[in-house]
């Protein structure tokens, strides 16, 4: 036997026991999004590389170092999506949805980034996010933030903290960028290699450096707030005012700039202190320039993306995940004619919404009961010669071992009421 093939580093299987929590999260999120008037959209996992280069930005870590890019058999340059915003804009443009009734959408699915795998950082990870178009008002920024806040509440999460900042309009950012470059140039000696590189390409990104000396430098770096034009300032003030009115607590983090190029005005992140270094569970903000960059009419937009793996881990730590639901019934059938009766009973039982595993294979009574026990089902229905002759079924409670006989006519009512009581 050759060695079994393993999954790719940084790409994880989600096993049945893990998925209970995932499905719970997806279900709660989809209800919350629907309550805000958002509709689901599904887009391909692969897009033209150019889409990401144009939207996320050539000089971002994602496009420079992290994308899974390849040539397909036609010689087209394609990439696995590292995030979904660019693809959603592409789809909205392609189908003419941006200026129609559907301007609020949500998505969920896998994203791919070739980062260094560690706890909370994977190469295939999952995001659930929303995007909304056509509304330039700060009210939209607050709407998307309040959706996340509502979601945490519904999930029973406590202790997640909101950080916000503004990146202003592109015009006010030009002046700020100059001031930053001047400041960092005057302090070149304290910059690490990565920051030196960013000083040329994307100086704002120095603000979220993890290097100790640079963090110190950032404490007293110029603050964008002092460079905002009056419209940008008003926009940010309104975000703050509405958040306060809604009772959504936040802190302003002047160093919050986020990794993607397309943000403007409000940016935000939800953080937790329970997950170690990878402490952001959700990031988002406004990205007014992106639609135009991708060939559409100028269209304001805002959105966020939640990191599903991190959120699930947090839900586990806070014991907010339920256990896997048990299968209700396992049918044990000890002969060919018992099997026929069992199969047709199973169909009837499933019709009323009860889950049934029908034994396949081994005909021995003992081995089937063992399988019933191992399956985690609550009840075993046993059909043997006796039962066939008396048109009845033996019902065995697998936890206690108790058993009783029920006529086939009364079977549905009996097992329904037993399962209801057991809930
Ligand atoms: P971003 O698309 O970079 O703004 O990320 C949004 C959220 O996705 C982050 O706050 C994380 O929770 C999550 N995330 C981003 N990259 C990864 C990754 N490599 N592995 C796991 N989660 C990630």
GROMACS .gro file of N, CA and C in nm, residues 84-153:
model
  210
   84UNK      N    1  -1.389   3.814  -0.186
   84UNK     CA    2  -1.504   3.807  -0.277
   84UNK      C    3  -1.553   3.943  -0.328
   85UNK      N    4  -1.507   4.051  -0.267
   85UNK     CA    5  -1.562   4.181  -0.305
   85UNK      C    6  -1.544   4.210  -0.455
   86UNK      N    7  -1.423   4.184  -0.506
   86UNK     CA    8  -1.396   4.214  -0.646
   86UNK      C    9  -1.489   4.132  -0.737
   87UNK      N   10  -1.505   4.004  -0.706
   87UNK     CA   11  -1.591   3.918  -0.786
   87UNK      C   12  -1.736   3.960  -0.780
   88UNK      N   13  -1.779   4.004  -0.662
   88UNK     CA   14  -1.919   4.047  -0.649
   88UNK      C   15  -1.942   4.172  -0.734
   89UNK      N   16  -1.848   4.267  -0.729
   89UNK     CA   17  -1.863   4.387  -0.812
   89UNK      C   18  -1.866   4.347  -0.960
   90UNK      N   19  -1.776   4.257  -0.998
   90UNK     CA   20  -1.774   4.210  -1.137
   90UNK      C   21  -1.909   4.153  -1.177
   91UNK      N   22  -1.964   4.068  -1.090
   91UNK     CA   23  -2.093   4.005  -1.121
   91UNK      C   24  -2.206   4.107  -1.126
   92UNK      N   25  -2.206   4.199  -1.034
   92UNK     CA   26  -2.313   4.300  -1.029
   92UNK      C   27  -2.309   4.386  -1.156
   93UNK      N   28  -2.185   4.419  -1.199
   93UNK     CA   29  -2.169   4.498  -1.321
   93UNK      C   30  -2.214   4.417  -1.443
   94UNK      N   31  -2.164   4.295  -1.450
   94UNK     CA   32  -2.191   4.209  -1.566
   94UNK      C   33  -2.340   4.185  -1.587
   95UNK      N   34  -2.415   4.178  -1.476
   95UNK     CA   35  -2.558   4.148  -1.487
   95UNK      C   36  -2.646   4.271  -1.469
   96UNK      N   37  -2.582   4.388  -1.468
   96UNK     CA   38  -2.659   4.512  -1.460
   96UNK      C   39  -2.740   4.527  -1.333
   97UNK      N   40  -2.688   4.475  -1.222
   97UNK     CA   41  -2.765   4.481  -1.097
   97UNK      C   42  -2.735   4.605  -1.014
   98UNK      N   43  -2.626   4.673  -1.047
   98UNK     CA   44  -2.582   4.779  -0.957
   98UNK      C   45  -2.681   4.892  -0.942
   99UNK      N   46  -2.754   4.917  -1.049
   99UNK     CA   47  -2.845   5.032  -1.042
   99UNK      C   48  -2.989   4.984  -1.045
  100UNK      N   49  -3.008   4.860  -1.006
  100UNK     CA   50  -3.143   4.803  -0.999
  100UNK      C   51  -3.190   4.794  -0.856
  101UNK      N   52  -3.297   4.717  -0.839
  101UNK     CA   53  -3.353   4.705  -0.705
  101UNK      C   54  -3.258   4.632  -0.609
  102UNK      N   55  -3.187   4.532  -0.661
  102UNK     CA   56  -3.102   4.453  -0.570
  102UNK      C   57  -2.968   4.522  -0.552
  103UNK      N   58  -2.955   4.592  -0.442
  103UNK     CA   59  -2.829   4.661  -0.419
  103UNK      C   60  -2.762   4.612  -0.293
  104UNK      N   61  -2.828   4.518  -0.227
  104UNK     CA   62  -2.772   4.465  -0.103
  104UNK      C   63  -2.758   4.314  -0.118
  105UNK      N   64  -2.635   4.265  -0.113
  105UNK     CA   65  -2.614   4.121  -0.132
  105UNK      C   66  -2.521   4.064  -0.022
  106UNK      N   67  -2.533   3.933  -0.003
  106UNK     CA   68  -2.438   3.866   0.087
  106UNK      C   69  -2.386   3.739   0.020
  107UNK      N   70  -2.273   3.691   0.068
  107UNK     CA   71  -2.213   3.570   0.011
  107UNK      C   72  -2.146   3.490   0.123
  108UNK      N   73  -2.116   3.367   0.093
  108UNK     CA   74  -2.038   3.284   0.186
  108UNK      C   75  -1.958   3.186   0.103
  109UNK      N   76  -1.835   3.159   0.142
  109UNK     CA   77  -1.759   3.059   0.066
  109UNK      C   78  -1.610   3.065   0.093
  110UNK      N   79  -1.536   2.974   0.028
  110UNK     CA   80  -1.392   2.965   0.050
  110UNK      C   81  -1.312   3.072  -0.025
  111UNK      N   82  -1.205   3.119   0.037
  111UNK     CA   83  -1.111   3.214  -0.023
  111UNK      C   84  -0.971   3.151  -0.011
  112UNK      N   85  -0.878   3.199  -0.094
  112UNK     CA   86  -0.746   3.133  -0.098
  112UNK      C   87  -0.634   3.236  -0.094
  113UNK      N   88  -0.547   3.224   0.003
  113UNK     CA   89  -0.429   3.312   0.009
  113UNK      C   90  -0.310   3.228   0.053
  114UNK      N   91  -0.199   3.245  -0.019
  114UNK     CA   92  -0.080   3.167   0.014
  114UNK      C   93  -0.003   3.240   0.124
  115UNK      N   94  -0.057   3.232   0.247
  115UNK     CA   95   0.007   3.294   0.362
  115UNK      C   96   0.077   3.186   0.442
  116UNK      N   97   0.152   3.228   0.546
  116UNK     CA   98   0.217   3.128   0.631
  116UNK      C   99   0.113   3.070   0.725
  117UNK      N  100   0.080   2.941   0.711
  117UNK     CA  101  -0.027   2.886   0.794
  117UNK      C  102   0.008   2.888   0.942
  118UNK      N  103  -0.085   2.923   1.024
  118UNK     CA  104  -0.072   2.920   1.170
  118UNK      C  105  -0.213   2.919   1.226
  119UNK      N  106  -0.225   2.916   1.358
  119UNK     CA  107  -0.359   2.913   1.415
  119UNK      C  108  -0.438   3.038   1.371
  120UNK      N  109  -0.552   3.018   1.312
  120UNK     CA  110  -0.636   3.132   1.269
  120UNK      C  111  -0.595   3.191   1.134
  121UNK      N  112  -0.493   3.133   1.072
  121UNK     CA  113  -0.450   3.183   0.940
  121UNK      C  114  -0.427   3.063   0.849
  122UNK      N  115  -0.506   3.054   0.747
  122UNK     CA  116  -0.503   2.935   0.661
  122UNK      C  117  -0.487   2.975   0.515
  123UNK      N  118  -0.461   2.877   0.431
  123UNK     CA  119  -0.447   2.907   0.288
  123UNK      C  120  -0.580   2.894   0.217
  124UNK      N  121  -0.661   2.801   0.261
  124UNK     CA  122  -0.802   2.807   0.222
  124UNK      C  123  -0.879   2.839   0.349
  125UNK      N  124  -0.950   2.951   0.348
  125UNK     CA  125  -1.031   2.987   0.464
  125UNK      C  126  -1.166   3.032   0.410
  126UNK      N  127  -1.257   3.062   0.499
  126UNK     CA  128  -1.392   3.093   0.455
  126UNK      C  129  -1.438   3.229   0.505
  127UNK      N  130  -1.510   3.295   0.423
  127UNK     CA  131  -1.566   3.424   0.465
  127UNK      C  132  -1.717   3.426   0.442
  128UNK      N  133  -1.784   3.499   0.530
  128UNK     CA  134  -1.923   3.533   0.506
  128UNK      C  135  -1.924   3.686   0.501
  129UNK      N  136  -1.983   3.743   0.398
  129UNK     CA  137  -1.975   3.888   0.389
  129UNK      C  138  -2.096   3.950   0.323
  130UNK      N  139  -2.103   4.081   0.331
  130UNK     CA  140  -2.210   4.153   0.261
  130UNK      C  141  -2.149   4.268   0.181
  131UNK      N  142  -2.220   4.310   0.078
  131UNK     CA  143  -2.180   4.427  -0.001
  131UNK      C  144  -2.308   4.503  -0.032
  132UNK      N  145  -2.300   4.638  -0.027
  132UNK     CA  146  -2.417   4.719  -0.062
  132UNK      C  147  -2.371   4.835  -0.149
  133UNK      N  148  -2.452   4.869  -0.248
  133UNK     CA  149  -2.409   4.965  -0.351
  133UNK      C  150  -2.505   5.081  -0.366
  134UNK      N  151  -2.450   5.191  -0.414
  134UNK     CA  152  -2.535   5.302  -0.456
  134UNK      C  153  -2.572   5.398  -0.345
  135UNK      N  154  -2.517   5.383  -0.226
  135UNK     CA  155  -2.552   5.473  -0.116
  135UNK      C  156  -2.425   5.534  -0.057
  136UNK      N  157  -2.415   5.666  -0.075
  136UNK     CA  158  -2.291   5.733  -0.033
  136UNK      C  159  -2.298   5.777   0.113
  137UNK      N  160  -2.417   5.774   0.172
  137UNK     CA  161  -2.436   5.828   0.306
  137UNK      C  162  -2.367   5.743   0.413
  138UNK      N  163  -2.326   5.811   0.517
  138UNK     CA  164  -2.263   5.741   0.630
  138UNK      C  165  -2.359   5.640   0.692
  139UNK      N  166  -2.488   5.661   0.670
  139UNK     CA  167  -2.588   5.569   0.725
  139UNK      C  168  -2.564   5.425   0.678
  140UNK      N  169  -2.513   5.410   0.555
  140UNK     CA  170  -2.486   5.275   0.505
  140UNK      C  171  -2.368   5.212   0.581
  141UNK      N  172  -2.266   5.292   0.608
  141UNK     CA  173  -2.151   5.240   0.684
  141UNK      C  174  -2.202   5.185   0.817
  142UNK      N  175  -2.295   5.262   0.877
  142UNK     CA  176  -2.347   5.220   1.007
  142UNK      C  177  -2.440   5.099   0.992
  143UNK      N  178  -2.513   5.096   0.881
  143UNK     CA  179  -2.599   4.977   0.859
  143UNK      C  180  -2.513   4.850   0.858
  144UNK      N  181  -2.404   4.850   0.781
  144UNK     CA  182  -2.326   4.726   0.774
  144UNK      C  183  -2.259   4.694   0.908
  145UNK      N  184  -2.218   4.798   0.979
  145UNK     CA  185  -2.159   4.771   1.112
  145UNK      C  186  -2.267   4.714   1.205
  146UNK      N  187  -2.387   4.770   1.197
  146UNK     CA  188  -2.491   4.723   1.289
  146UNK      C  189  -2.536   4.581   1.256
  147UNK      N  190  -2.518   4.540   1.129
  147UNK     CA  191  -2.550   4.400   1.095
  147UNK      C  192  -2.458   4.304   1.170
  148UNK      N  193  -2.330   4.341   1.174
  148UNK     CA  194  -2.236   4.252   1.245
  148UNK      C  195  -2.269   4.252   1.394
  149UNK      N  196  -2.300   4.369   1.445
  149UNK     CA  197  -2.329   4.378   1.588
  149UNK      C  198  -2.453   4.294   1.622
  150UNK      N  199  -2.552   4.300   1.534
  150UNK     CA  200  -2.674   4.219   1.553
  150UNK      C  201  -2.641   4.069   1.547
  151UNK      N  202  -2.550   4.035   1.455
  151UNK     CA  203  -2.512   3.894   1.440
  151UNK      C  204  -2.444   3.843   1.567
  152UNK      N  205  -2.352   3.921   1.622
  152UNK     CA  206  -2.285   3.877   1.747
  152UNK      C  207  -2.389   3.857   1.856
  153UNK      N  208  -2.487   3.951   1.860
  153UNK     CA  209  -2.590   3.940   1.965
  153UNK      C  210  -2.671   3.811   1.947
   0.00000   0.00000   0.00000
